[in-house]
Short mmCIF file of C-alpha atoms in Angstrom, two decimals:
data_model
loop_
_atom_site.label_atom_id
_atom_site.label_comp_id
_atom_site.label_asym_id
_atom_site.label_seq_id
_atom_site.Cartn_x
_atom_site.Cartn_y
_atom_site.Cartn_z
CA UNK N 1 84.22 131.60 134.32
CA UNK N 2 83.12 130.11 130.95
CA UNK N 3 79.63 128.45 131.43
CA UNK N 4 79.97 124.80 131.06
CA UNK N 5 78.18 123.00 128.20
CA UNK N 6 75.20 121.30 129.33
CA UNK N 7 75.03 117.02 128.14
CA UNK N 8 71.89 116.43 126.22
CA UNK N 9 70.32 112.57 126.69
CA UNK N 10 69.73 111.27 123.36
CA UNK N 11 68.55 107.47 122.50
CA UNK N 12 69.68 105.52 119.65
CA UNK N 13 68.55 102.01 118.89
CA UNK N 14 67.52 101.60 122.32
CA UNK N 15 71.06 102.46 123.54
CA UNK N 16 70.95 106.20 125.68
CA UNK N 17 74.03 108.35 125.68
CA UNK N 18 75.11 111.38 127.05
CA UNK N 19 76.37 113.82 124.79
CA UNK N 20 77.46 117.54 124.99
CA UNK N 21 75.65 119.99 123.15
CA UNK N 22 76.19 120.13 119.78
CA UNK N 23 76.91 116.76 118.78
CA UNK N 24 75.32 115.45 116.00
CA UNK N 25 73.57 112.26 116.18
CA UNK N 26 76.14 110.53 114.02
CA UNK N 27 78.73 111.47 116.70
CA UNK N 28 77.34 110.47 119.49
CA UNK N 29 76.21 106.86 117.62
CA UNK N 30 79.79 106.33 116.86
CA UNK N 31 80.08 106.74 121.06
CA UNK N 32 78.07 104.34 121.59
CA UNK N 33 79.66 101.83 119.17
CA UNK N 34 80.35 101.09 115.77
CA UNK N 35 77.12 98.52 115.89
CA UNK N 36 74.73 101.40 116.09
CA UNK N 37 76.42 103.95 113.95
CA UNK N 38 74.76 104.62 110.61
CA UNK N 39 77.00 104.57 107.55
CA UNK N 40 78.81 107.47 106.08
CA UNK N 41 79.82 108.26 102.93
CA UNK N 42 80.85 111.61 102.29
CA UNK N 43 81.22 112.76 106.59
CA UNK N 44 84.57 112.52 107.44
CA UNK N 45 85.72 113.14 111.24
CA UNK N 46 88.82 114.59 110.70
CA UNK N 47 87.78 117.16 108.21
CA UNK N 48 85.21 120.25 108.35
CA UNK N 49 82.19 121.13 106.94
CA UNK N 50 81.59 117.66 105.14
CA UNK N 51 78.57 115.42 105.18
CA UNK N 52 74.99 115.77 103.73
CA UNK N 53 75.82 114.59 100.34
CA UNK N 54 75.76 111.01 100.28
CA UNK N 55 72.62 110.20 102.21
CA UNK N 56 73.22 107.03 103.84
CA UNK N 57 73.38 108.11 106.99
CA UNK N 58 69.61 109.15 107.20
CA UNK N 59 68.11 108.27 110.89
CA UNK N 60 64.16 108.23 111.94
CA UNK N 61 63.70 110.87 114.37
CA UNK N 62 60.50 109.32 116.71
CA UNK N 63 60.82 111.99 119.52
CA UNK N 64 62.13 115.48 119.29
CA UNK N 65 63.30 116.29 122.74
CA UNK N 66 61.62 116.26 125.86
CA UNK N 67 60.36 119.93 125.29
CA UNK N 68 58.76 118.91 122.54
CA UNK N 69 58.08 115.52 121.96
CA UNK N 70 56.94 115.07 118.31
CA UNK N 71 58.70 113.15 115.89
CA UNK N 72 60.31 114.70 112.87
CA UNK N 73 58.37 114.19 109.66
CA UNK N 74 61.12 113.48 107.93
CA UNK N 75 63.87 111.37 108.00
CA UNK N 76 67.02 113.45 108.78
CA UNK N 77 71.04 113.17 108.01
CA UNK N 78 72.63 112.16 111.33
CA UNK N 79 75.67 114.09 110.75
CA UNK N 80 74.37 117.31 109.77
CA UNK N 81 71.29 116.91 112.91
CA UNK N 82 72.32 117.58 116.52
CA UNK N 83 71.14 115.99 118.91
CA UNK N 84 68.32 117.68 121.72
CA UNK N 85 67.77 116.45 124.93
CA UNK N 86 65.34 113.51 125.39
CA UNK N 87 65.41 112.87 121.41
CA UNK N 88 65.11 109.36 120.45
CA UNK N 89 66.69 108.30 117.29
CA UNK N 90 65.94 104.89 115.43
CA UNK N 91 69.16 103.41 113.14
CA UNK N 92 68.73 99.91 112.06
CA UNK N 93 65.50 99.25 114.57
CA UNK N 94 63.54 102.07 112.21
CA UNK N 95 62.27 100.07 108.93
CA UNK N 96 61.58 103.75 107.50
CA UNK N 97 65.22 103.70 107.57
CA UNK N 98 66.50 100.71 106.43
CA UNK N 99 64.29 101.04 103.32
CA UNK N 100 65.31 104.72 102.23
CA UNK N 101 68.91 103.09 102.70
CA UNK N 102 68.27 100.41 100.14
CA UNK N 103 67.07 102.72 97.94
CA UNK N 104 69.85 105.44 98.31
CA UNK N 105 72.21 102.51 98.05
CA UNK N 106 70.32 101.97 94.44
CA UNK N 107 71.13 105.43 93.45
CA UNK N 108 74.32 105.17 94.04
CA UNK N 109 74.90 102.42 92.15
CA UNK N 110 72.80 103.40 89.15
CA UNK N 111 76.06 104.84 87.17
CA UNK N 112 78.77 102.77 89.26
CA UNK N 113 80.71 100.31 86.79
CA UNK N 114 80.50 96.81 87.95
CA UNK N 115 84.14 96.57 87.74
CA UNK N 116 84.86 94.99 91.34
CA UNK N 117 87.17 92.08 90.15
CA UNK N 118 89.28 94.56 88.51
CA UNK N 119 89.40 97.04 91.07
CA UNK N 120 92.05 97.92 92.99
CA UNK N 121 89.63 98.91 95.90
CA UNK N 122 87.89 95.82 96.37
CA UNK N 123 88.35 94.18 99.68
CA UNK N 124 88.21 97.57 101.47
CA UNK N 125 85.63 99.69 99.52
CA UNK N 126 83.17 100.80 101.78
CA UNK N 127 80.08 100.67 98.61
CA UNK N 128 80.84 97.54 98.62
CA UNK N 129 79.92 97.19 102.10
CA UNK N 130 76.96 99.19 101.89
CA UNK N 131 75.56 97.20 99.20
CA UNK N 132 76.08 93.68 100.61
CA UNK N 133 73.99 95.06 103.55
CA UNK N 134 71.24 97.01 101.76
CA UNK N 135 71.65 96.41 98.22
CA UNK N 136 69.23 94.76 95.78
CA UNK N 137 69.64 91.86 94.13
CA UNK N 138 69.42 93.30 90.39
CA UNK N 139 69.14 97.03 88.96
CA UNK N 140 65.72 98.87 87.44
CA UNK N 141 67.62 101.21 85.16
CA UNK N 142 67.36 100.35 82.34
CA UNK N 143 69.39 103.10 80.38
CA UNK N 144 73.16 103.57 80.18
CA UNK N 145 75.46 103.97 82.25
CA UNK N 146 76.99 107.35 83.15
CA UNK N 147 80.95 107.67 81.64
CA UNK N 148 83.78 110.14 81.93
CA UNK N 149 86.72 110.34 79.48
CA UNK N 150 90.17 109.72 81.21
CA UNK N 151 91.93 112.52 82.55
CA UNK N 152 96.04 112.63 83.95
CA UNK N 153 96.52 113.74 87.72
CA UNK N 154 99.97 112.74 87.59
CA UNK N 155 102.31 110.23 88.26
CA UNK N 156 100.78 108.55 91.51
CA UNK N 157 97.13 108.99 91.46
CA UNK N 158 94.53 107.10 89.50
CA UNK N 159 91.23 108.97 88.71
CA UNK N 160 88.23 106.68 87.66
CA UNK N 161 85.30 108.78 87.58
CA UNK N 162 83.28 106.73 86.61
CA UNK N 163 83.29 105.03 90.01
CA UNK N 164 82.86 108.10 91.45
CA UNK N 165 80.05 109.08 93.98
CA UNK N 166 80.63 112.72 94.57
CA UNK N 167 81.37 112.30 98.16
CA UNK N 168 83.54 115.74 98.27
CA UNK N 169 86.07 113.86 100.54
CA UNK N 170 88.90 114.71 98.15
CA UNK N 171 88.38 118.37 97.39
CA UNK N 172 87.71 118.79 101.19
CA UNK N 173 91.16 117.40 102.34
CA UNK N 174 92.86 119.09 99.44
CA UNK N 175 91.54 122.17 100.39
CA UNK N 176 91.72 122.00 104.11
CA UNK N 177 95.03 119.38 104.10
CA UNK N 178 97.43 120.62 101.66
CA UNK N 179 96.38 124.15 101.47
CA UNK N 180 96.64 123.96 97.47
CA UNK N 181 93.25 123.11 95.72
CA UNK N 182 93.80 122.01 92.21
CA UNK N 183 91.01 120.07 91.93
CA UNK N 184 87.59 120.20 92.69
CA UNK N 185 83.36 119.45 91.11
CA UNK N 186 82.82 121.12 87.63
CA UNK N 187 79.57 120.76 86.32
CA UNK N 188 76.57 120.26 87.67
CA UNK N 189 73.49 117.78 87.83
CA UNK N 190 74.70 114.51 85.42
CA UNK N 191 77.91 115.82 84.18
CA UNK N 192 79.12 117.08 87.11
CA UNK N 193 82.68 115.20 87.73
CA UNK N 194 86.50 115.26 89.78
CA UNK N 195 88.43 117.14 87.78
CA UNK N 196 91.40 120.04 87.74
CA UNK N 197 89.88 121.61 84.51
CA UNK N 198 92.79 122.37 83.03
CA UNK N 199 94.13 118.82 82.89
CA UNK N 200 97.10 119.79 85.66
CA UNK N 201 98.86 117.50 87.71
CA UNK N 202 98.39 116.81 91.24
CA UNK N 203 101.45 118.06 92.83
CA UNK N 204 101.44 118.22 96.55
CA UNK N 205 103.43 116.54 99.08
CA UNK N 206 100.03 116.14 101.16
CA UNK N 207 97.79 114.84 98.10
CA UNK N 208 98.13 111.37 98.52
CA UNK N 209 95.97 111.74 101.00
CA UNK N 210 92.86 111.84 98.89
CA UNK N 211 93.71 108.41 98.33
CA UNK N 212 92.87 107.06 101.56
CA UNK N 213 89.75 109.40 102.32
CA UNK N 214 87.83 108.45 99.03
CA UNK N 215 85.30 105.65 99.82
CA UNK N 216 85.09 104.10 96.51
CA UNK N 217 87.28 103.39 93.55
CA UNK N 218 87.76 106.41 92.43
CA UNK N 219 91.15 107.95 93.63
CA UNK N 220 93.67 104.92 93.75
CA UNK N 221 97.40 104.75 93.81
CA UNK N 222 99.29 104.14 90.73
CA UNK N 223 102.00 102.81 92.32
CA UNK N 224 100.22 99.66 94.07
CA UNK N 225 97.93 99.99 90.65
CA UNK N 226 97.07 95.73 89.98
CA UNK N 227 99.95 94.41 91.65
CA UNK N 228 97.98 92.61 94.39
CA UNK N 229 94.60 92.34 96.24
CA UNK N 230 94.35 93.77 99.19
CA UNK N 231 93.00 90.16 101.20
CA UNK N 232 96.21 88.62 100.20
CA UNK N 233 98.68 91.24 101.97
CA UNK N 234 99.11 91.89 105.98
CA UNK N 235 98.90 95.38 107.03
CA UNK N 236 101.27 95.93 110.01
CA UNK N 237 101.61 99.36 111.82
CA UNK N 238 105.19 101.23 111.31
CA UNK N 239 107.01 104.57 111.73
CA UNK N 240 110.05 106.23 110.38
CA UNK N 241 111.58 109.65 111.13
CA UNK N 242 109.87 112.12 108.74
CA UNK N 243 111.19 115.11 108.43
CA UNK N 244 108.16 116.33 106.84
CA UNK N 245 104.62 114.19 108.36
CA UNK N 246 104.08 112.16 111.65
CA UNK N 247 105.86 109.08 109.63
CA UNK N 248 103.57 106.68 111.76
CA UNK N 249 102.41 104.51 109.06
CA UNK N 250 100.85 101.18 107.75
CA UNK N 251 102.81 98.94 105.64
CA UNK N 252 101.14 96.11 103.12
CA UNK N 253 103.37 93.25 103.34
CA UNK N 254 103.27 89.96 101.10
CA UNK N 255 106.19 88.21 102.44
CA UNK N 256 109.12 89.97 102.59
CA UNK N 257 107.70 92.85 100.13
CA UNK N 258 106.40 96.00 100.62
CA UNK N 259 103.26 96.69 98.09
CA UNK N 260 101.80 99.61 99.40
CA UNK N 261 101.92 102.57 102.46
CA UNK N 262 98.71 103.83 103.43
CA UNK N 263 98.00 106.17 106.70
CA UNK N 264 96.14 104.46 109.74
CA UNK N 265 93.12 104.21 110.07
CA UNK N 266 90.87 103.86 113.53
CA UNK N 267 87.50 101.85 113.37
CA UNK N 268 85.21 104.21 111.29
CA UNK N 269 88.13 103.51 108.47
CA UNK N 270 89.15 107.30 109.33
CA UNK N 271 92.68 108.56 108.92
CA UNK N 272 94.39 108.99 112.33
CA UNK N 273 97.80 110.54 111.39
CA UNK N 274 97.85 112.59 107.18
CA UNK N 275 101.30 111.16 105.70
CA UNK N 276 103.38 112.55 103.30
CA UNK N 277 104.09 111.34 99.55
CA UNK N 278 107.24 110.23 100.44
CA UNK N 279 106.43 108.14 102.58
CA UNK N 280 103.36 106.91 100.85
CA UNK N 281 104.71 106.32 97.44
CA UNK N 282 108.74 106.77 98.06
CA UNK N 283 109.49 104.37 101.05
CA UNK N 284 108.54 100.64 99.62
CA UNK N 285 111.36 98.91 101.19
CA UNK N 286 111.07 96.96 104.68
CA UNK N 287 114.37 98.70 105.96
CA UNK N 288 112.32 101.98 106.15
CA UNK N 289 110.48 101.04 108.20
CA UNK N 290 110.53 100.07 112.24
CA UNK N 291 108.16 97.72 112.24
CA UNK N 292 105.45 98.12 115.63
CA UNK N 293 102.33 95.45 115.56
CA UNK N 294 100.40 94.01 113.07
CA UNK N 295 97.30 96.39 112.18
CA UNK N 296 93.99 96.09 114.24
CA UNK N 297 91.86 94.55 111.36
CA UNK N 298 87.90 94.43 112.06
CA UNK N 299 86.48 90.69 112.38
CA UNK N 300 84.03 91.32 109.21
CA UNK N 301 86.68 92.35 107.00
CA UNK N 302 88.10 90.53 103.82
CA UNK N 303 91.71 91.65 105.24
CA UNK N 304 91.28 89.43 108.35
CA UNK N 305 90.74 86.11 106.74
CA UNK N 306 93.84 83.87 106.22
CA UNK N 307 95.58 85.99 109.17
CA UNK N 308 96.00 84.74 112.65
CA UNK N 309 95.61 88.51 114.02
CA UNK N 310 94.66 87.74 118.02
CA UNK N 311 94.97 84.31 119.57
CA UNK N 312 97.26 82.78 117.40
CA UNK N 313 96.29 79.26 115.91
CA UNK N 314 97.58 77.59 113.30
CA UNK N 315 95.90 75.22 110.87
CA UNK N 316 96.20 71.36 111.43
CA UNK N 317 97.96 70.08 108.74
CA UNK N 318 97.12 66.42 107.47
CA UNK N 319 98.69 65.67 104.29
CA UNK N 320 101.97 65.16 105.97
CA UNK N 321 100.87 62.65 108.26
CA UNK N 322 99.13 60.91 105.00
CA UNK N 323 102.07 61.18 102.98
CA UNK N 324 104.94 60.74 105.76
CA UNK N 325 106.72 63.26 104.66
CA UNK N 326 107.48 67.27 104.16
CA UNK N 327 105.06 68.15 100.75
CA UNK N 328 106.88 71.19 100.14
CA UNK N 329 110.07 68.69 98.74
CA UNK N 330 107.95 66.92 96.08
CA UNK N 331 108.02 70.35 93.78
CA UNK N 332 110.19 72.85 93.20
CA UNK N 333 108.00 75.48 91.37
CA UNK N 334 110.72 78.11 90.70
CA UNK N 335 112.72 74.92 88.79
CA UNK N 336 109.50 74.79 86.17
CA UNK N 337 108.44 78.62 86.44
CA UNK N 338 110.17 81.43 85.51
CA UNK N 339 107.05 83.31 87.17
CA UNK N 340 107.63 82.51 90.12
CA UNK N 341 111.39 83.17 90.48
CA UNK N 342 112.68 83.67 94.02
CA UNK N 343 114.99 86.48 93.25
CA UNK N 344 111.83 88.58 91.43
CA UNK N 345 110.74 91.89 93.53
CA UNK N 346 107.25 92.40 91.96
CA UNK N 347 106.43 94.91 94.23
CA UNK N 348 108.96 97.43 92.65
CA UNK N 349 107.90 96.62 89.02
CA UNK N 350 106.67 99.78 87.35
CA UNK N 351 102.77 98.81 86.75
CA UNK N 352 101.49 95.19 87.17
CA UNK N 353 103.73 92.36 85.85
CA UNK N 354 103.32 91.09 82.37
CA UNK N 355 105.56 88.06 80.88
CA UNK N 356 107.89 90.67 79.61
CA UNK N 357 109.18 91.26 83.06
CA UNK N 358 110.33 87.47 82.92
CA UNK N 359 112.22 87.24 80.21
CA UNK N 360 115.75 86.88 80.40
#
């Protein structure tokens, strides 16, 4: 019989777990709860051999194990450090931690553009995130910023790399995912940078995946490129028969129009089920689509406000007892706008709408 793995005790912020052997102290924080779990920027669950790049996830190690009590001298990445029995881990309780966090969240945002209004990730960007929790209030560098030239990866996937933060997320799942690498890090130090080299196209019915696994900016999808922000649309979990993925789904709706497919995602913002490109970038019409549930959205996200998600309740409305009467009859705005038509489909114009998609 195999021998069964023994479960290791390990205490994190005061919270104790059991945890079989081998588990990395990430892991078993996300066990416990997404309250204790340190940030991640370059781990990803679903894919191997990533993490120890980013930084953010660095824990204060106070006791070894129980064979050996000492602390580590160091701090130490949580998702590359397993866990021993008796060790005692401190997240957001260790103030060794919390300042190395503020300043790797500085060095990460030395060379990232302040570009947020115009980004196409805001809303869901998990830098973002990290730096309304540990960021500074201003920047000490003083020189300029880091920039890349432009480069083509084809017709459905937006490289900035100059929002990049090297997280390897993208040339993991290309390499593990799709089986096809065509991309991947060239350079090194300063210059190092996303890129195919020889200025090739993404072409992989699996690629669009990178989308959804890069944390940042970096990787977007042309096809949803400025058409909408993300707080304005309501993500709601589909599926379709795919002959070629899992076809389980979420859908971005604004009304009756669908914006933008991404793959689900569970709590840590990890992708549950990889989706094809046909479904991602192909399928942007509600009859696709068998609509389930709206998405789970997390109470501190952008996503959730506006959207009655659990425990429906809708606004009191007063102007129409002031006024004695329905407001929406006093204006017509399609009768005065041509911007506003009702018989417009925004969602399937080629690249965000300028006035010349009004004209008659």
């Amino acid at each position: 019989m195999a021998e069964e793995t023994p479960l290791f005790k390990v205490t994190i912020d005061n919270e104790t777990i059991e945890v079989p052997a081998g588990t990395t102290i990430l892991q078993a924080a996300r066990m416990i709860g997404k309250e204790v779990a340190p940030p991640a920027m370059c781990y990803y669950g679903k894919l191997e051999n990533t993490g120890g790049n980013c930084r953010t996830c660095l824990v204060e190690v106070s006791k070894g194990s129980e064979a050996d009590p000492r602390p580590m001298p160091k701090l130490v990445p949580s998702c590359r450090t397993t866990v021993m029995d008796g060790m005692v881990v401190g997240n957001k309780t260790s103030e060794r931690t919390v300042e190395a966090r503020k300043g790797i969240v500085e060095l990460l945002l030395i060379n990232h553009p302040l570009d947020c209004p115009v980004c196409d990730q805001a809303g869901e960007c998990k830098l973002q995130d990290l730096s309304y929790e540990h960021g500074a209030e201003a920047t000490r560098y003083e020189f300029d910023r880091r920039t890349f030239p432009k480069e083509d990866l084809g017709p459905n996937i937006q490289l900035n790399m100059n929002r990049c933060i090297l997280c390897y997320r993208c040339v993991k799942t290309a390499d593990q995912i799709t089986g096809c690498r065509e991309h991947g890090v060239m350079n090194r130090g300063d210059h190092a940078e996303i890129s195919t080299h020889i200025h090739k196209a993404l072409d992989n019915e699996f690629i669009g995946n990178v989308i959804d696994v890069c944390p940042v900016g970096a990787l977007t999808d042309k096809t949803f490129r400025f058409k909408n922000r993300v707080w304005f649309l309501k993500p709601v979990d589909a599926h379709r028969d795919c002959p070629t993925c899992s076809g389980k789904a979420q859908v971005w709706f604004r009304g009756d129009e669908v914006y933008r497919v991404t793959a689900r995602k569970d709590e840590f913002n990890e992708v549950e089920d990889w989706i094809c490109n046909t479904c991602r970038f192909d399928k942007k019409d509600i009859n696709d689509w068998t609509l389930e549930k709206p998405s789970t959205v997390s109470k501190d996200s952008v996503i959730r406000q506006g959207h009655y998600f659990e425990n429906k309740v809708s606004p009191n409305e007063t102007l129409p007892k002031v006024i004695k009467r329905d407001p929406k009859i006093l204006l017509d705005i399609h009768s005065v706008s041509k911007v506003n038509e009702p018989n417009r489909d925004l969602s399937k114009i080629d690249g965000p709408a300028t006035s010349k998609d009004f004209k008659d």
